[in-house]
């Protein structure tokens, strides 16, 4: 049923509502396309984090030779959480772990162009989730589902 909701929604109405709330067209595109959303079966690092607002992110990284080969994320949250998570996954792919550590709140906000001020914590949660995943991997605390 959940996927039916997304398939049957009025995309134009959602876009207008997000624009009136302060989201840029670029942020809305990340939110609606959701290219980095999902589970990655071949992930060798899985990290989950819940923010103070209740939004939850679960990042899946496939890392080989200290390079992020693929990245996906599951997000239970608002448009700010989803759009910022999609940016982070897009940016992380193909980067070394050290390069991915440079994905900061400012870098994500610049890519999104604009989201409402009250959604800045979503970007913080995204960065913290990605950074925690990288740190856990580097410390050998690889969390995998199984």
XYZ file of N, CA and C in Angstrom:
438
model
N 0.814 -1.196 0.000
C 0.000 0.000 0.000
C 0.856 1.259 0.000
N 1.981 1.237 0.695
C 2.830 2.418 0.771
C 3.284 2.917 -0.579
N 3.668 1.990 -1.480
C 4.109 2.420 -2.798
C 2.947 2.965 -3.618
N 1.737 2.483 -3.366
C 0.555 3.008 -4.065
C 0.359 4.487 -3.763
N 0.650 4.879 -2.557
C 0.485 6.278 -2.165
C 1.376 7.169 -3.025
N 2.641 6.791 -3.179
C 3.551 7.596 -3.986
C 3.181 7.562 -5.463
N 2.674 6.458 -5.950
C 2.323 6.355 -7.357
C 1.079 7.173 -7.691
N 0.210 7.373 -6.731
C -1.057 8.041 -7.002
C -1.098 9.504 -6.559
N -0.014 10.032 -6.072
C -0.044 11.405 -5.611
C 0.052 12.371 -6.789
N -0.444 13.566 -6.588
C -0.423 14.606 -7.611
C 0.934 15.310 -7.527
N 1.839 14.951 -8.428
C 3.212 15.455 -8.392
C 3.263 16.977 -8.451
N 2.406 17.571 -9.241
C 2.408 19.029 -9.373
C 1.966 19.694 -8.072
N 0.971 19.116 -7.417
C 0.498 19.669 -6.143
C 1.577 19.561 -5.072
N 2.283 18.433 -5.060
C 3.375 18.251 -4.093
C 4.477 19.266 -4.370
N 4.817 19.444 -5.627
C 5.857 20.411 -6.001
C 5.467 21.814 -5.549
N 4.238 22.206 -5.801
C 3.773 23.542 -5.395
C 3.822 23.708 -3.880
N 3.422 22.672 -3.157
C 3.436 22.749 -1.698
C 4.867 22.886 -1.177
N 5.787 22.106 -1.745
C 7.183 22.184 -1.316
C 7.799 23.532 -1.672
N 7.485 24.057 -2.862
C 7.988 25.379 -3.245
C 7.488 26.439 -2.273
N 6.232 26.373 -1.919
C 5.672 27.378 -1.003
C 6.232 27.236 0.409
N 6.780 26.066 0.715
C 7.399 25.840 2.024
C 8.858 26.270 2.056
N 9.437 26.610 0.890
C 10.812 27.097 0.872
C 11.826 26.151 0.263
N 11.376 25.079 -0.374
C 12.304 24.156 -1.032
C 12.609 24.644 -2.441
N 13.886 24.568 -2.840
C 14.281 24.930 -4.203
C 13.820 23.832 -5.163
N 13.781 24.167 -6.439
C 13.424 23.166 -7.451
C 14.401 21.996 -7.427
N 15.663 22.274 -7.173
C 16.683 21.229 -7.125
C 16.429 20.278 -5.947
N 16.087 20.832 -4.781
C 15.777 20.005 -3.607
C 14.538 19.156 -3.878
N 13.556 19.738 -4.541
C 12.322 19.008 -4.867
C 12.629 17.854 -5.817
N 13.518 18.084 -6.757
C 13.899 17.027 -7.706
C 14.551 15.860 -6.963
N 15.466 16.150 -6.059
C 16.069 15.083 -5.258
C 15.000 14.331 -4.470
N 14.051 15.073 -3.907
C 12.982 14.457 -3.116
C 12.101 13.547 -3.968
N 11.720 14.001 -5.143
C 10.782 13.225 -5.959
C 11.454 12.077 -6.712
N 12.692 12.270 -7.167
C 13.363 11.212 -7.929
C 13.883 10.084 -7.042
N 14.390 10.409 -5.872
C 14.844 9.432 -4.876
C 15.803 8.387 -5.443
N 16.781 8.848 -6.230
C 17.710 7.930 -6.887
C 18.571 7.125 -5.914
N 18.879 7.669 -4.761
C 19.727 6.965 -3.796
C 18.952 6.217 -2.732
N 17.634 6.105 -2.902
C 16.789 5.465 -1.887
C 16.783 3.955 -2.085
N 16.889 3.247 -0.996
C 16.749 1.802 -1.059
C 17.781 1.074 -0.231
N 17.755 -0.220 -0.402
C 18.637 -1.130 0.321
C 19.693 -1.637 -0.653
N 20.876 -1.860 -0.158
C 21.981 -2.343 -0.981
C 22.402 -3.712 -0.436
N 22.012 -4.772 -1.131
C 22.264 -6.131 -0.643
C 23.740 -6.448 -0.474
N 24.591 -5.870 -1.347
C 26.028 -6.163 -1.258
C 26.780 -5.195 -0.343
N 26.063 -4.436 0.455
C 26.700 -3.484 1.381
C 27.574 -4.221 2.386
N 28.739 -3.647 2.668
C 29.577 -4.192 3.731
C 29.668 -3.236 4.913
N 28.856 -2.185 4.887
C 28.700 -1.299 6.043
C 27.263 -0.790 6.057
N 26.582 -1.033 7.164
C 25.210 -0.558 7.345
C 25.150 0.171 8.677
N 24.686 1.403 8.634
C 24.608 2.217 9.840
C 23.249 2.906 9.875
N 22.624 2.870 11.028
C 21.314 3.494 11.207
C 21.386 4.526 12.323
N 20.682 5.636 12.113
C 20.661 6.708 13.097
C 19.288 7.369 13.092
N 18.822 7.718 14.276
C 17.564 8.458 14.414
C 17.880 9.816 15.007
N 17.353 10.850 14.372
C 17.575 12.209 14.839
C 16.619 12.595 15.950
N 16.839 13.750 16.582
C 15.998 14.209 17.674
C 14.546 14.465 17.258
N 14.332 14.675 15.946
C 12.979 14.925 15.450
C 12.230 13.627 15.168
N 12.947 12.503 15.224
C 12.337 11.210 14.951
C 12.632 10.668 13.566
N 13.211 11.490 12.680
C 13.596 11.000 11.358
C 14.673 9.926 11.535
N 14.569 8.872 10.736
C 15.518 7.773 10.818
C 16.140 7.526 9.458
N 17.458 7.330 9.453
C 18.194 7.044 8.228
C 19.025 5.788 8.434
N 19.030 4.954 7.402
C 19.835 3.730 7.416
C 20.638 3.720 6.126
N 21.948 3.896 6.266
C 22.832 3.992 5.103
C 23.484 2.638 4.831
N 23.577 2.311 3.549
C 24.193 1.078 3.074
C 25.361 1.472 2.174
N 26.573 1.057 2.551
C 27.751 1.375 1.751
C 28.433 0.097 1.275
N 28.799 0.081 0.018
C 29.647 -0.980 -0.523
C 31.018 -0.353 -0.703
N 31.968 -0.790 0.121
C 33.298 -0.196 0.145
C 34.320 -1.237 -0.287
N 35.174 -0.857 -1.237
C 36.282 -1.699 -1.683
C 37.522 -0.818 -1.799
N 38.622 -1.293 -1.227
C 39.892 -0.553 -1.279
C 39.729 0.894 -0.812
N 39.014 1.080 0.287
C 38.768 2.399 0.885
C 38.049 3.369 -0.054
N 37.270 2.832 -0.981
C 36.498 3.652 -1.904
C 35.036 3.196 -1.877
N 34.126 4.163 -1.838
C 32.697 3.848 -1.812
C 32.262 3.535 -3.242
N 32.038 2.257 -3.492
C 31.630 1.806 -4.820
C 30.152 2.105 -5.075
N 29.338 1.956 -4.029
C 27.902 2.217 -4.152
C 27.375 2.634 -2.790
N 26.289 3.398 -2.816
C 25.687 3.889 -1.584
C 24.184 4.042 -1.783
N 23.434 3.556 -0.824
C 21.971 3.699 -0.811
C 21.569 4.055 0.610
N 20.356 4.568 0.729
C 19.877 4.938 2.050
C 18.372 4.742 2.127
N 17.919 4.311 3.273
C 16.490 4.249 3.555
C 16.197 5.392 4.516
N 15.134 6.131 4.247
C 14.812 7.290 5.068
C 13.353 7.235 5.465
N 13.126 7.356 6.752
C 11.778 7.546 7.267
C 11.773 8.971 7.792
N 11.269 9.889 6.963
C 11.331 11.282 7.367
C 10.674 12.211 6.369
N 10.879 13.467 6.603
C 10.251 14.540 5.834
C 11.001 14.803 4.527
N 10.474 15.686 3.672
C 11.168 16.026 2.425
C 12.591 16.550 2.632
N 12.835 17.278 3.709
C 14.185 17.770 3.984
C 15.156 16.630 4.244
N 14.699 15.637 4.992
C 15.540 14.471 5.280
C 15.799 13.665 4.017
N 14.760 13.464 3.231
C 14.896 12.659 2.018
C 15.790 13.357 0.996
N 15.546 14.614 0.740
C 16.349 15.306 -0.276
C 17.813 15.400 0.140
N 18.085 15.698 1.403
C 19.491 15.788 1.825
C 20.166 14.419 1.791
N 19.443 13.371 2.109
C 20.003 12.019 2.059
C 20.325 11.616 0.625
N 19.467 12.011 -0.317
C 19.717 11.678 -1.723
C 20.976 12.381 -2.232
N 21.169 13.631 -1.817
C 22.383 14.362 -2.197
C 23.616 13.651 -1.651
N 23.569 13.283 -0.391
C 24.734 12.651 0.238
C 25.103 11.341 -0.443
N 24.113 10.531 -0.790
C 24.404 9.255 -1.451
C 24.989 9.498 -2.836
N 24.434 10.464 -3.533
C 24.935 10.812 -4.863
C 26.392 11.276 -4.784
N 26.685 12.105 -3.801
C 28.041 12.637 -3.643
C 29.033 11.582 -3.161
N 28.588 10.640 -2.349
C 29.493 9.655 -1.748
C 29.985 8.618 -2.748
N 29.161 8.284 -3.725
C 29.525 7.246 -4.688
C 30.797 7.624 -5.443
N 31.741 6.687 -5.458
C 32.977 6.892 -6.189
C 34.063 7.612 -5.411
N 33.738 8.084 -4.223
C 34.722 8.819 -3.420
C 35.489 7.860 -2.506
N 36.724 8.241 -2.201
C 37.447 7.521 -1.163
C 36.778 7.856 0.167
N 37.086 7.086 1.183
C 36.510 7.359 2.502
C 36.926 8.740 2.999
N 38.168 9.107 2.742
C 38.641 10.424 3.176
C 37.919 11.545 2.421
N 37.687 11.355 1.133
C 36.937 12.356 0.360
C 35.490 12.455 0.839
N 34.895 11.310 1.148
C 33.505 11.301 1.612
C 33.355 11.981 2.968
N 34.422 11.958 3.774
C 34.386 12.655 5.063
C 34.253 14.168 4.873
N 34.573 14.651 3.677
C 34.484 16.088 3.390
C 33.085 16.514 2.943
N 32.151 15.581 2.912
C 30.757 15.922 2.605
C 30.163 16.496 3.891
N 30.025 17.794 3.905
C 29.580 18.505 5.098
C 28.180 19.068 4.907
N 27.658 19.635 5.978
C 26.334 20.274 5.914
C 26.324 21.378 4.861
N 27.375 22.171 4.818
C 27.452 23.270 3.860
C 27.471 22.790 2.424
N 28.189 21.692 2.169
C 28.275 21.123 0.824
C 26.891 20.630 0.377
N 26.182 19.959 1.271
C 24.842 19.450 0.936
C 23.875 20.606 0.739
N 23.915 21.600 1.628
C 23.004 22.738 1.492
C 23.253 23.470 0.172
N 24.511 23.636 -0.183
C 24.846 24.316 -1.438
C 24.262 23.561 -2.628
N 24.337 22.225 -2.589
C 23.785 21.411 -3.680
C 22.253 21.516 -3.728
N 21.620 21.522 -2.573
C 20.152 21.622 -2.530
C 19.663 23.020 -2.921
N 20.525 23.996 -2.780
C 20.245 25.409 -3.057
C 19.391 26.066 -1.983
N 18.329 25.407 -1.540
C 17.540 25.962 -0.450
C 16.559 24.927 0.078
N 16.489 24.864 1.400
C 15.420 24.152 2.081
C 15.013 25.052 3.255
N 13.821 24.848 3.806
C 13.385 25.706 4.912
C 14.369 25.676 6.090
N 14.506 26.807 6.757
C 15.431 26.905 7.899
C 15.174 25.832 8.947
N 13.900 25.540 9.197
C 13.565 24.560 10.240
C 13.923 23.132 9.831
N 14.438 22.943 8.617
C 14.833 21.615 8.140
C 16.356 21.446 8.091
N 17.095 22.411 8.598
C 18.559 22.312 8.600
C 19.033 21.098 9.398
N 18.282 20.719 10.424
C 18.667 19.554 11.222
C 18.637 18.264 10.391
N 17.870 18.255 9.310
C 17.823 17.086 8.427
C 19.175 16.885 7.743
N 19.777 17.978 7.335
C 21.102 17.910 6.719
C 22.114 17.428 7.764
N 21.995 17.914 8.986
C 22.894 17.485 10.055
C 22.781 15.982 10.289
N 21.543 15.457 10.291
C 21.337 14.016 10.492
C 21.945 13.225 9.342
N 21.781 13.706 8.129
C 22.353 13.036 6.963
C 23.869 12.938 7.087
N 24.508 14.056 7.384
C 25.967 14.075 7.500
C 26.419 13.167 8.643
N 25.749 13.239 9.769
C 26.136 12.424 10.920
C 25.985 10.929 10.608
N 24.929 10.551 9.912
C 24.731 9.144 9.566
C 25.833 8.648 8.633
N 26.143 9.426 7.602
C 27.207 9.048 6.672
C 28.557 8.993 7.376
N 28.853 10.003 8.171
C 30.144 10.039 8.883
C 30.267 8.875 9.866
N 29.181 8.556 10.575
C 29.205 7.417 11.500
C 29.487 6.114 10.754
N 28.870 5.957 9.574
C 29.096 4.747 8.779
C 30.569 4.630 8.388
N 31.146 5.716 7.946
C 32.561 5.704 7.545
C 33.451 5.387 8.739
N 33.192 6.041 9.874
C 34.003 5.806 11.075
C 33.880 4.366 11.555
N 32.644 3.829 11.556
C 32.450 2.443 11.987
C 33.200 1.483 11.065
N 33.152 1.734 9.780
C 33.857 0.879 8.825
C 35.366 0.930 9.089
N 35.891 2.127 9.271
C 37.322 2.285 9.491
C 37.788 1.649 10.812
N 36.902 1.593 11.782
C 37.232 0.963 13.073
C 36.990 -0.533 13.047
N 36.448 -1.039 11.940
C 36.171 -2.471 11.836
C 34.856 -2.891 12.444
N 34.006 -1.918 12.741
C 32.688 -2.227 13.307
C 31.661 -2.338 12.182
N 31.906 -3.256 11.271
C 31.036 -3.395 10.108
C 29.712 -4.030 10.526
N 28.668 -3.270 10.376
C 27.340 -3.784 10.678
C 26.711 -4.229 9.369
N 26.305 -5.468 9.367
C 25.643 -6.019 8.192
C 24.345 -6.650 8.648
N 23.399 -6.702 7.727
C 22.160 -7.397 8.043
C 22.354 -8.866 7.719
N 21.675 -9.691 8.458
C 21.824 -11.112 8.149
C 21.083 -11.954 9.108
